[in-house]
PDB file of C-alpha atoms in Angstrom:
ATOM      1  CA  UNK M  14       6.069  21.409  -2.731  1.00  0.00           C
ATOM      2  CA  UNK M  15       8.579  19.304  -0.813  1.00  0.00           C
ATOM      3  CA  UNK M  16      11.121  16.877  -2.248  1.00  0.00           C
ATOM      4  CA  UNK M  17      10.877  13.766  -0.063  1.00  0.00           C
ATOM      5  CA  UNK M  18      12.355  10.278   0.100  1.00  0.00           C
ATOM      6  CA  UNK M  19      10.555   7.205   1.376  1.00  0.00           C
ATOM      7  CA  UNK M  20      11.981   6.038   4.693  1.00  0.00           C
ATOM      8  CA  UNK M  21       9.884   2.903   5.242  1.00  0.00           C
ATOM      9  CA  UNK M  22      11.151  -0.453   4.054  1.00  0.00           C
ATOM     10  CA  UNK M  23       8.818  -3.060   2.558  1.00  0.00           C
ATOM     11  CA  UNK M  24       7.004  -5.447   4.864  1.00  0.00           C
ATOM     12  CA  UNK M  25       7.150  -9.053   3.605  1.00  0.00           C
ATOM     13  CA  UNK M  26       8.419 -12.521   4.439  1.00  0.00           C
ATOM     14  CA  UNK M  27       8.721 -15.969   2.872  1.00  0.00           C
ATOM     15  CA  UNK M  28       4.979 -16.508   3.309  1.00  0.00           C
ATOM     16  CA  UNK M  29       3.849 -13.324   1.527  1.00  0.00           C
ATOM     17  CA  UNK M  30       1.549 -14.249  -1.359  1.00  0.00           C
ATOM     18  CA  UNK M  31       0.091 -10.855  -2.226  1.00  0.00           C
ATOM     19  CA  UNK M  32       1.734  -7.436  -2.452  1.00  0.00           C
ATOM     20  CA  UNK M  33      -0.304  -4.322  -1.730  1.00  0.00           C
ATOM     21  CA  UNK M  34       1.170  -1.128  -3.139  1.00  0.00           C
ATOM     22  CA  UNK M  35       0.284   2.421  -2.169  1.00  0.00           C
ATOM     23  CA  UNK M  36       1.742   5.566  -3.690  1.00  0.00           C
ATOM     24  CA  UNK M  37       3.826   7.362  -1.044  1.00  0.00           C
ATOM     25  CA  UNK M  38       3.399   7.769   2.730  1.00  0.00           C
ATOM     26  CA  UNK M  39       1.027  10.543   3.764  1.00  0.00           C
ATOM     27  CA  UNK M  40       2.195  13.263   6.131  1.00  0.00           C
ATOM     28  CA  UNK M  41       0.540  11.376   9.033  1.00  0.00           C
ATOM     29  CA  UNK M  42       2.213   8.122   7.967  1.00  0.00           C
ATOM     30  CA  UNK M  43       5.591   9.863   7.799  1.00  0.00           C
ATOM     31  CA  UNK M  44       4.894  11.252  11.284  1.00  0.00           C
ATOM     32  CA  UNK M  45       3.923   7.839  12.700  1.00  0.00           C
ATOM     33  CA  UNK M  46       6.767   6.034  10.865  1.00  0.00           C
ATOM     34  CA  UNK M  47       4.494   3.428   9.292  1.00  0.00           C
ATOM     35  CA  UNK M  48       2.082   2.871   6.447  1.00  0.00           C
ATOM     36  CA  UNK M  49      -1.475   4.234   6.583  1.00  0.00           C
ATOM     37  CA  UNK M  50      -0.966   6.270   9.727  1.00  0.00           C
ATOM     38  CA  UNK M  51      -3.831   8.701   9.159  1.00  0.00           C
ATOM     39  CA  UNK M  52      -6.559   7.803  11.670  1.00  0.00           C
ATOM     40  CA  UNK M  53      -9.254   8.299   9.011  1.00  0.00           C
ATOM     41  CA  UNK M  54      -7.596   5.960   6.481  1.00  0.00           C
ATOM     42  CA  UNK M  55      -9.587   2.729   6.390  1.00  0.00           C
ATOM     43  CA  UNK M  56      -6.727   0.423   5.350  1.00  0.00           C
ATOM     44  CA  UNK M  57      -6.245  -1.246   8.737  1.00  0.00           C
ATOM     45  CA  UNK M  58      -9.999  -1.535   9.356  1.00  0.00           C
ATOM     46  CA  UNK M  59     -10.452  -3.249   5.991  1.00  0.00           C
ATOM     47  CA  UNK M  60      -7.591  -5.695   6.558  1.00  0.00           C
ATOM     48  CA  UNK M  61      -8.586  -6.463  10.141  1.00  0.00           C
ATOM     49  CA  UNK M  62     -12.149  -7.204   9.030  1.00  0.00           C
ATOM     50  CA  UNK M  63     -11.091  -9.369   6.090  1.00  0.00           C
ATOM     51  CA  UNK M  64      -8.600 -11.363   8.161  1.00  0.00           C
ATOM     52  CA  UNK M  65     -10.940 -11.603  11.171  1.00  0.00           C
ATOM     53  CA  UNK M  66      -8.249  -9.957  13.290  1.00  0.00           C
ATOM     54  CA  UNK M  67      -8.324  -7.307  16.000  1.00  0.00           C
ATOM     55  CA  UNK M  68      -7.752  -3.789  14.735  1.00  0.00           C
ATOM     56  CA  UNK M  69      -3.986  -3.259  15.101  1.00  0.00           C
ATOM     57  CA  UNK M  70      -2.718  -0.087  16.757  1.00  0.00           C
ATOM     58  CA  UNK M  71       1.055  -0.484  17.074  1.00  0.00           C
ATOM     59  CA  UNK M  72       3.547  -0.907  14.259  1.00  0.00           C
ATOM     60  CA  UNK M  73       4.350  -4.387  15.572  1.00  0.00           C
ATOM     61  CA  UNK M  74       0.652  -5.374  15.527  1.00  0.00           C
ATOM     62  CA  UNK M  75       0.257  -4.022  12.000  1.00  0.00           C
ATOM     63  CA  UNK M  76       3.296  -5.929  10.741  1.00  0.00           C
ATOM     64  CA  UNK M  77       2.046  -9.107  12.435  1.00  0.00           C
ATOM     65  CA  UNK M  78      -1.405  -8.762  10.834  1.00  0.00           C
ATOM     66  CA  UNK M  79       0.212  -8.469   7.400  1.00  0.00           C
ATOM     67  CA  UNK M  80       2.770 -11.238   7.772  1.00  0.00           C
ATOM     68  CA  UNK M  81       0.439 -13.715   9.459  1.00  0.00           C
ATOM     69  CA  UNK M  82      -1.930 -13.361   6.520  1.00  0.00           C
ATOM     70  CA  UNK M  83       0.567 -13.643   3.643  1.00  0.00           C
ATOM     71  CA  UNK M  84       0.401  -9.943   2.796  1.00  0.00           C
ATOM     72  CA  UNK M  85       3.361  -7.834   1.723  1.00  0.00           C
ATOM     73  CA  UNK M  86       3.100  -4.023   1.822  1.00  0.00           C
ATOM     74  CA  UNK M  87       5.071  -1.238   0.185  1.00  0.00           C
ATOM     75  CA  UNK M  88       4.704   1.857  -1.965  1.00  0.00           C
ATOM     76  CA  UNK M  89       5.404   2.496  -5.645  1.00  0.00           C
ATOM     77  CA  UNK M  90       7.409   5.701  -5.017  1.00  0.00           C
ATOM     78  CA  UNK M  91      10.903   5.895  -3.498  1.00  0.00           C
ATOM     79  CA  UNK M  92      11.110   9.675  -3.792  1.00  0.00           C
ATOM     80  CA  UNK M  93       9.076  12.512  -5.268  1.00  0.00           C
ATOM     81  CA  UNK M  94       8.012  16.111  -4.943  1.00  0.00           C
ATOM     82  CA  UNK M  95       4.701  16.314  -3.089  1.00  0.00           C
ATOM     83  CA  UNK M  96       2.475  18.868  -1.364  1.00  0.00           C
ATOM     84  CA  UNK M  97       1.517  17.481   2.041  1.00  0.00           C
ATOM     85  CA  UNK M  98      -0.296  14.199   1.391  1.00  0.00           C
ATOM     86  CA  UNK M  99      -1.812  15.067  -1.987  1.00  0.00           C
ATOM     87  CA  UNK M 100      -1.329  12.245  -4.508  1.00  0.00           C
ATOM     88  CA  UNK M 101      -2.543  14.671  -7.183  1.00  0.00           C
ATOM     89  CA  UNK M 102       0.495  16.911  -6.519  1.00  0.00           C
ATOM     90  CA  UNK M 103       3.113  14.143  -6.975  1.00  0.00           C
ATOM     91  CA  UNK M 104       5.888  15.105  -9.413  1.00  0.00           C
ATOM     92  CA  UNK M 105       9.438  13.949 -10.248  1.00  0.00           C
ATOM     93  CA  UNK M 106       8.831  10.331  -9.308  1.00  0.00           C
ATOM     94  CA  UNK M 107      11.645   7.905  -8.613  1.00  0.00           C
ATOM     95  CA  UNK M 108      10.078   4.446  -8.225  1.00  0.00           C
ATOM     96  CA  UNK M 109      11.002   1.678  -5.827  1.00  0.00           C
ATOM     97  CA  UNK M 110      12.481  -1.485  -7.261  1.00  0.00           C
ATOM     98  CA  UNK M 111       9.496  -3.717  -6.595  1.00  0.00           C
ATOM     99  CA  UNK M 112      11.585  -6.781  -7.441  1.00  0.00           C
ATOM    100  CA  UNK M 113      13.127  -6.420  -3.976  1.00  0.00           C
ATOM    101  CA  UNK M 114       9.843  -7.960  -2.795  1.00  0.00           C
ATOM    102  CA  UNK M 115       8.741 -10.021  -5.809  1.00  0.00           C
ATOM    103  CA  UNK M 116      12.100 -11.787  -6.161  1.00  0.00           C
ATOM    104  CA  UNK M 117      12.315 -12.610  -2.437  1.00  0.00           C
ATOM    105  CA  UNK M 118       8.763 -13.678  -1.597  1.00  0.00           C
ATOM    106  CA  UNK M 119       6.356 -16.041  -3.397  1.00  0.00           C
ATOM    107  CA  UNK M 120       4.088 -13.181  -4.520  1.00  0.00           C
ATOM    108  CA  UNK M 121       1.251 -14.363  -6.755  1.00  0.00           C
ATOM    109  CA  UNK M 122      -0.593 -11.081  -7.267  1.00  0.00           C
ATOM    110  CA  UNK M 123      -0.097  -7.328  -6.809  1.00  0.00           C
ATOM    111  CA  UNK M 124      -2.914  -5.075  -5.642  1.00  0.00           C
ATOM    112  CA  UNK M 125      -2.812  -1.289  -5.977  1.00  0.00           C
ATOM    113  CA  UNK M 126      -4.479   0.770  -3.240  1.00  0.00           C
ATOM    114  CA  UNK M 127      -6.232   3.224  -5.542  1.00  0.00           C
ATOM    115  CA  UNK M 128      -6.006   4.503  -9.096  1.00  0.00           C
ATOM    116  CA  UNK M 129      -2.934   6.649  -8.508  1.00  0.00           C
ATOM    117  CA  UNK M 130      -0.852   3.720  -7.197  1.00  0.00           C
ATOM    118  CA  UNK M 131      -2.075   1.602 -10.122  1.00  0.00           C
ATOM    119  CA  UNK M 132      -1.227   4.272 -12.709  1.00  0.00           C
ATOM    120  CA  UNK M 133       2.183   5.039 -11.196  1.00  0.00           C
ATOM    121  CA  UNK M 134       3.034   1.318 -11.096  1.00  0.00           C
ATOM    122  CA  UNK M 135       2.291   1.005 -14.806  1.00  0.00           C
ATOM    123  CA  UNK M 136       4.191   4.184 -15.650  1.00  0.00           C
ATOM    124  CA  UNK M 137       7.329   3.660 -13.578  1.00  0.00           C
ATOM    125  CA  UNK M 138       7.777   0.114 -12.274  1.00  0.00           C
ATOM    126  CA  UNK M 139       9.429  -2.869 -13.843  1.00  0.00           C
ATOM    127  CA  UNK M 140       7.367  -6.048 -13.588  1.00  0.00           C
ATOM    128  CA  UNK M 141       9.775  -8.669 -14.981  1.00  0.00           C
ATOM    129  CA  UNK M 142       7.813 -11.531 -13.432  1.00  0.00           C
ATOM    130  CA  UNK M 143       4.685 -10.230 -15.225  1.00  0.00           C
ATOM    131  CA  UNK M 144       2.662 -10.591 -12.044  1.00  0.00           C
ATOM    132  CA  UNK M 145      -0.961  -9.556 -12.429  1.00  0.00           C
ATOM    133  CA  UNK M 146      -1.907  -6.251 -10.826  1.00  0.00           C
ATOM    134  CA  UNK M 147      -5.419  -5.311  -9.778  1.00  0.00           C
ATOM    135  CA  UNK M 148      -6.592  -1.801  -8.956  1.00  0.00           C
ATOM    136  CA  UNK M 149      -8.622  -1.635  -5.741  1.00  0.00           C
ATOM    137  CA  UNK M 150     -10.568   1.390  -4.498  1.00  0.00           C
ATOM    138  CA  UNK M 151      -8.460   3.636  -2.316  1.00  0.00           C
ATOM    139  CA  UNK M 152      -8.805   3.305   1.440  1.00  0.00           C
ATOM    140  CA  UNK M 153      -7.973   7.016   1.772  1.00  0.00           C
ATOM    141  CA  UNK M 154     -10.427   9.293   3.570  1.00  0.00           C
ATOM    142  CA  UNK M 155     -10.428  11.328   0.336  1.00  0.00           C
ATOM    143  CA  UNK M 156     -12.317   8.422  -1.298  1.00  0.00           C
ATOM    144  CA  UNK M 157     -15.531   9.300   0.521  1.00  0.00           C
ATOM    145  CA  UNK M 158     -17.694   7.748  -2.202  1.00  0.00           C
ATOM    146  CA  UNK M 159     -16.759   4.313  -0.836  1.00  0.00           C
ATOM    147  CA  UNK M 160     -18.253   3.284   2.485  1.00  0.00           C
ATOM    148  CA  UNK M 161     -16.259   0.951   4.725  1.00  0.00           C
ATOM    149  CA  UNK M 162     -18.634  -1.878   3.746  1.00  0.00           C
ATOM    150  CA  UNK M 163     -18.073  -1.279   0.018  1.00  0.00           C
ATOM    151  CA  UNK M 164     -14.301  -1.191   0.558  1.00  0.00           C
ATOM    152  CA  UNK M 165     -14.380  -4.461   2.470  1.00  0.00           C
ATOM    153  CA  UNK M 166     -16.367  -6.130  -0.304  1.00  0.00           C
ATOM    154  CA  UNK M 167     -14.047  -4.819  -3.043  1.00  0.00           C
ATOM    155  CA  UNK M 168     -10.907  -5.701  -1.099  1.00  0.00           C
ATOM    156  CA  UNK M 169     -12.067  -9.247  -0.346  1.00  0.00           C
ATOM    157  CA  UNK M 170     -10.308 -10.354  -3.565  1.00  0.00           C
ATOM    158  CA  UNK M 171      -6.957 -10.179  -1.759  1.00  0.00           C
ATOM    159  CA  UNK M 172      -7.883 -13.293   0.202  1.00  0.00           C
TER     160      UNK M 172
END
């Protein structure tokens, strides 16, 4: 069990209308210095398909895909104890102040990437603007019960 702090800032701008929240960067994401860095995670495939964009490969391309489509991205957790990339192992959570995004972008809705992000948001985060939050199926490779097609259909609500 490692005690880790989040090193990635939120991605958003004045055009961001939706905020997608994950839990905490996976080991591969921490290695690649950006969100959803595991090659088997379907996050970028889902977003590229929904936005009719090319699949981004660089950090700059990923940020551009988000920002050009009114999407903000961050994680619920600022620091925690975690084993590898296991959301199940998360302990001693210190949450991010989500208002850093919601007070500085015209966010209309929050979407949680998976049950764990949704549950942690409700347990730890302040939501003074009372923005609605919707739980979406996780794009993680651990969520093998969801095919890419099912994920795309479920995630289409973000548009």
